[in-house]
XYZ file of C-alpha atoms in Angstrom:
360
model
C -16.141 -17.929 -8.524
C -15.612 -16.538 -12.001
C -15.677 -12.762 -11.727
C -14.450 -9.862 -9.642
C -14.474 -6.081 -9.407
C -11.242 -4.214 -8.716
C -11.602 -0.691 -7.347
C -8.711 1.257 -8.893
C -10.094 4.784 -9.205
C -8.463 6.541 -6.238
C -6.157 9.524 -6.692
C -3.481 8.188 -4.338
C -3.080 11.592 -2.712
C -1.033 10.269 0.210
C 1.448 8.715 -2.231
C 2.272 11.871 -4.155
C 4.598 12.539 -5.968
C 4.545 8.847 -6.967
C 1.017 9.319 -8.288
C 1.483 12.605 -10.168
C 1.867 10.769 -13.481
C 0.832 7.245 -12.442
C -2.350 5.974 -10.766
C -1.614 4.234 -7.477
C -2.385 0.673 -8.668
C 0.074 1.165 -11.554
C 3.041 2.231 -9.386
C 5.608 -0.570 -9.588
C 5.984 -2.948 -6.673
C 8.560 -5.740 -7.012
C 9.167 -4.805 -10.613
C 5.611 -4.715 -11.988
C 2.567 -2.468 -11.506
C 1.015 -3.334 -8.148
C -2.262 -4.191 -9.864
C -0.482 -7.092 -11.585
C -0.040 -8.838 -8.250
C -3.728 -8.512 -7.419
C -4.838 -9.764 -10.827
C -2.441 -12.716 -10.684
C -3.661 -13.762 -7.243
C -7.288 -13.461 -8.356
C -6.557 -15.675 -11.363
C -4.795 -18.219 -9.142
C -7.976 -18.396 -7.044
C -10.103 -19.236 -10.072
C -11.342 -15.807 -11.144
C -11.726 -15.467 -14.915
C -13.541 -12.158 -15.501
C -12.473 -8.886 -13.840
C -14.037 -5.457 -14.241
C -11.753 -2.555 -13.327
C -13.527 0.470 -11.852
C -11.263 3.321 -12.955
C -11.309 7.094 -12.542
C -8.006 8.925 -11.926
C -5.670 8.611 -14.937
C -8.033 5.959 -16.265
C -6.381 6.009 -19.682
C -3.272 4.256 -18.290
C -4.794 0.860 -17.467
C -6.057 -0.595 -20.724
C -2.943 0.126 -22.834
C -0.891 -1.843 -20.301
C -3.174 -4.812 -19.534
C -5.293 -4.928 -22.684
C -7.966 -7.613 -22.598
C -6.109 -9.474 -19.827
C -5.330 -12.536 -21.936
C -1.633 -12.405 -21.013
C -2.702 -13.052 -17.413
C -5.292 -15.673 -18.327
C -8.127 -13.233 -17.587
C -10.838 -11.353 -19.402
C -10.572 -7.707 -18.341
C -13.096 -4.947 -18.899
C -12.866 -1.287 -17.894
C -15.414 1.231 -16.643
C -14.440 4.872 -16.085
C -16.295 7.118 -13.644
C -16.979 10.603 -14.952
C -17.054 11.854 -11.353
C -15.652 10.024 -8.297
C -18.373 7.787 -6.888
C -16.764 6.321 -3.769
C -16.373 2.599 -3.120
C -20.076 1.726 -3.238
C -20.833 3.994 -6.160
C -17.949 2.491 -8.134
C -19.207 -1.047 -7.482
C -22.721 -0.136 -8.633
C -21.365 1.710 -11.665
C -19.736 -1.415 -13.123
C -22.683 -3.722 -12.401
C -23.976 -3.749 -16.023
C -20.813 -5.606 -17.090
C -21.231 -8.406 -14.541
C -22.405 -11.789 -15.796
C -23.331 -13.469 -12.512
C -26.865 -14.503 -11.671
C -28.709 -12.841 -8.759
C -27.560 -15.359 -6.133
C -24.038 -15.859 -7.436
C -20.953 -14.404 -5.730
C -18.904 -11.438 -6.946
C -15.459 -10.844 -5.441
C -14.480 -7.219 -4.775
C -10.971 -5.900 -4.043
C -9.650 -2.494 -3.075
C -6.766 -1.594 -5.373
C -4.281 -0.595 -2.655
C -4.177 -3.635 -0.352
C -1.349 -6.166 -0.414
C -2.557 -9.332 1.235
C -2.018 -13.055 1.549
C -5.772 -13.595 1.919
C -6.990 -17.117 1.125
C -9.504 -16.012 -1.498
C -10.990 -19.473 -1.888
C -11.583 -19.696 1.878
C -13.460 -16.375 1.826
C -15.643 -17.728 -0.968
C -16.300 -20.973 0.928
C -17.290 -18.979 4.013
C -19.701 -16.959 1.899
C -21.293 -20.005 0.299
C -21.537 -22.253 3.360
C -23.089 -19.551 5.558
C -25.513 -18.213 2.941
C -24.323 -14.660 3.587
C -25.418 -11.645 1.564
C -21.970 -10.092 1.956
C -18.806 -11.641 3.347
C -15.887 -9.490 4.461
C -12.215 -10.240 4.913
C -11.254 -9.092 8.403
C -7.777 -8.880 9.854
C -6.458 -8.103 13.330
C -4.136 -5.131 13.916
C -2.370 -3.959 17.091
C -3.657 -0.377 16.777
C -7.017 -0.223 14.982
C -7.663 3.512 15.426
C -6.955 4.367 11.771
C -9.357 1.739 10.436
C -12.989 0.704 10.410
C -13.724 -1.797 13.190
C -15.950 -4.798 12.504
C -17.021 -6.695 15.643
C -18.556 -10.144 15.109
C -20.346 -12.682 17.279
C -19.037 -16.153 18.098
C -20.175 -17.525 14.736
C -18.594 -14.748 12.668
C -21.784 -12.806 11.992
C -21.099 -9.048 11.751
C -22.604 -7.021 14.606
C -21.649 -3.443 13.671
C -19.418 -1.157 11.609
C -17.468 1.396 13.609
C -15.459 3.856 11.528
C -12.103 5.001 12.943
C -12.684 5.015 16.727
C -11.499 8.104 18.562
C -11.631 7.016 22.219
C -10.484 3.855 24.059
C -14.122 3.027 24.839
C -14.897 2.848 21.114
C -12.200 0.230 20.468
C -14.375 -2.824 21.064
C -12.386 -5.162 18.800
C -9.053 -5.406 16.997
C -10.786 -6.732 13.866
C -10.759 -4.331 10.923
C -12.257 -4.227 7.470
C -9.404 -5.501 5.287
C -10.813 -4.332 1.950
C -11.884 -7.569 0.224
C -15.485 -8.723 -0.027
C -17.801 -11.257 -1.604
C -21.197 -9.811 -2.540
C -24.296 -11.702 -3.526
C -24.869 -10.298 -7.024
C -28.377 -9.057 -6.200
C -27.043 -6.976 -3.292
C -24.942 -4.904 -5.693
C -28.132 -3.825 -7.459
C -29.487 -2.318 -4.236
C -26.666 0.254 -4.095
C -27.919 3.670 -5.316
C -26.827 4.410 -8.869
C -25.262 7.612 -10.167
C -24.132 9.208 -6.910
C -21.221 8.816 -4.478
C -21.722 5.943 -2.028
C -19.347 4.554 0.601
C -19.754 0.839 1.273
C -18.037 1.313 4.627
C -20.183 4.198 5.877
C -23.453 3.693 4.018
C -23.956 0.344 2.276
C -22.778 -2.027 5.012
C -24.488 -0.247 7.948
C -27.755 0.020 5.978
C -27.654 -3.650 5.027
C -27.076 -4.561 8.668
C -29.960 -2.349 9.802
C -32.222 -4.007 7.246
C -31.446 -7.447 8.626
C -29.144 -8.662 5.896
C -26.669 -11.431 6.704
C -23.144 -10.038 6.776
C -20.349 -12.428 7.605
C -16.763 -11.706 8.647
C -13.871 -14.071 8.031
C -10.733 -13.331 10.027
C -7.618 -14.133 8.030
C -4.493 -12.840 9.749
C -1.971 -13.726 7.070
C 0.086 -10.931 5.495
C -1.859 -7.661 5.132
C -0.644 -4.153 4.327
C -2.429 -0.962 3.286
C -0.145 0.619 0.667
C -1.541 4.111 1.127
C 1.694 5.815 2.226
C 5.126 5.917 0.571
C 6.726 4.074 3.496
C 4.127 1.305 3.288
C 4.451 1.038 -0.472
C 8.237 0.665 -0.278
C 7.868 -1.921 2.477
C 5.275 -3.854 0.478
C 7.521 -4.011 -2.565
C 10.437 -5.243 -0.460
C 8.245 -7.869 1.220
C 7.187 -9.188 -2.197
C 10.823 -9.508 -3.254
C 11.790 -11.164 0.031
C 8.887 -13.614 -0.247
C 7.133 -12.380 2.878
C 4.098 -11.336 0.840
C 2.843 -13.940 -1.650
C 2.428 -13.208 -5.352
C 2.788 -15.337 -8.478
C 3.594 -12.161 -10.439
C 7.048 -11.351 -9.008
C 9.260 -11.399 -12.138
C 12.082 -13.482 -10.724
C 13.123 -15.566 -7.744
C 12.443 -14.199 -4.287
C 15.548 -13.085 -2.436
C 17.507 -10.130 -1.144
C 17.277 -8.216 -4.403
C 15.515 -8.195 -7.757
C 17.317 -6.786 -10.791
C 15.121 -6.370 -13.859
C 16.376 -6.983 -17.412
C 18.478 -4.119 -18.897
C 19.245 -2.733 -15.417
C 22.972 -2.333 -14.730
C 24.451 -2.806 -11.269
C 28.189 -2.273 -10.790
C 30.070 -5.186 -9.197
C 30.976 -3.105 -6.149
C 27.418 -1.929 -5.420
C 25.548 -3.535 -2.532
C 21.822 -4.289 -2.787
C 19.940 -5.912 0.107
C 16.628 -6.014 1.974
C 14.327 -6.707 -0.969
C 15.665 -3.915 -3.177
C 14.317 -3.687 -6.736
C 16.240 -2.152 -9.640
C 13.958 -1.445 -12.612
C 14.611 -1.771 -16.316
C 17.307 0.545 -17.653
C 18.294 1.794 -14.186
C 21.925 2.083 -13.114
C 23.506 1.596 -9.699
C 27.149 2.728 -9.623
C 30.232 1.335 -7.926
C 30.220 1.753 -4.148
C 26.512 2.633 -3.903
C 24.522 0.901 -1.157
C 20.805 0.338 -1.491
C 18.715 -1.291 1.273
C 15.014 -2.228 1.049
C 14.347 0.326 -1.688
C 12.671 0.556 -5.075
C 14.634 2.019 -7.978
C 12.201 2.607 -10.837
C 13.102 2.238 -14.534
C 15.775 4.562 -15.883
C 16.843 5.933 -12.499
C 20.517 6.418 -11.609
C 22.190 5.907 -8.218
C 25.684 7.383 -8.360
C 28.824 6.121 -6.644
C 28.927 6.222 -2.856
C 25.222 7.049 -2.480
C 23.342 5.309 0.339
C 19.620 4.719 -0.235
C 17.528 3.090 2.509
C 13.772 2.339 2.597
C 13.213 4.809 -0.241
C 11.621 4.961 -3.670
C 13.490 6.583 -6.552
C 11.218 7.551 -9.435
C 11.625 6.840 -13.126
C 14.579 8.673 -14.709
C 15.471 10.278 -11.366
C 19.080 10.635 -10.209
C 20.698 10.405 -6.774
C 24.121 12.070 -6.688
C 27.447 10.894 -5.395
C 27.626 10.352 -1.603
C 24.041 11.511 -1.030
C 22.233 9.721 1.795
C 18.494 9.036 1.517
C 16.480 7.341 4.245
C 12.693 6.978 4.043
C 12.585 9.335 1.061
C 10.545 9.506 -2.152
C 12.171 11.047 -5.211
C 9.671 11.841 -7.970
C 10.011 10.976 -11.641
C 12.796 12.901 -13.371
C 14.016 14.620 -10.195
C 17.698 15.146 -9.425
C 19.218 14.985 -5.947
C 22.714 16.429 -6.308
C 25.834 15.113 -4.632
C 26.365 15.278 -0.852
C 22.746 15.809 0.147
C 21.071 14.130 3.111
C 17.310 13.488 3.036
C 15.552 11.627 5.806
C 12.287 10.243 7.150
C 9.403 11.323 4.993
C 11.162 13.737 2.642
C 9.509 13.977 -0.787
C 11.258 15.447 -3.800
C 8.752 16.465 -6.447
C 8.836 15.315 -10.056
C 11.508 17.024 -12.192
C 12.789 19.074 -9.224
C 16.536 19.598 -8.773
C 18.326 19.804 -5.424
C 21.807 21.275 -5.976
C 24.843 19.527 -4.549
C 25.255 19.895 -0.778
C 22.017 21.853 -0.331
C 20.062 19.763 2.212
C 21.562 18.070 5.270
C 20.479 16.716 8.634
C 24.017 16.572 9.966
C 27.307 18.436 9.667
C 29.028 18.480 6.285
C 32.315 17.468 7.941
């Protein structure tokens, strides 16, 4: 295994306002852009060449990662002029691949945090002679995902997108967003138009008699598509629950990046991250949250399971729970924001303006 494709072109609509100025794979998780964790794990599995399929805010990636040498990789970038979907994006980068027709190409979705044993997926692919091998994981409630039933040997039987009735839930195995393709299969994907691998490529391959193999790996897996999931994923990386060689420090209850300032009387727990140049004041309490670079948490504020954007400010005694505060926004003193609240970039909430309880 020497090369991979990373699909990083999505707009991250469900994560807004985090993705107003930053593409989803570049939002910081455990102190570094999330994409760093994926690249580091790919390198640890033996990957040397990665092609990034970019689209939304494509200009952000290369200035940060360059040629990939700092990660021990060779990175190349392809930008879609128009969104092409998962299959279309894979086909669009094919000219930069170096693999021979029968060699394997690893493919990752850019918003999945996983402990997948990448080498085991490759071994499954090679020993079974599959055309495509898929990472599958088991979830308690599979209704929001694509189901992938397999036979007793692991051969894929069908692809069932987001079942709507109990009768349609024939398995708890879902498509976990990592694949190994035989290089020649990539060339069969239509070029120059939107294609979904989940809804078009995989079902058509199956109908044509291709060998599709599923490998169930039920280690850590999390779709980072929502703010709550993203915050949880970052905390799990800091706590060591999710594996990554790219966490910039020792795993533990908190991660404080260089140049961040945390007052002695502040309390940080639950996998909290404080980014470069951020400040957490005396008496503030921060649990399981991400404080991005340059943000300020004032004295007496309580921030739980939340993400505070770059250069944002949370005022004295304000209470935030399950909240996203966009870059440059200001939440004034004595506000109370809960469960799914999103404060847009550069917005200002005056002191004492929003509450879910009495002000007494």
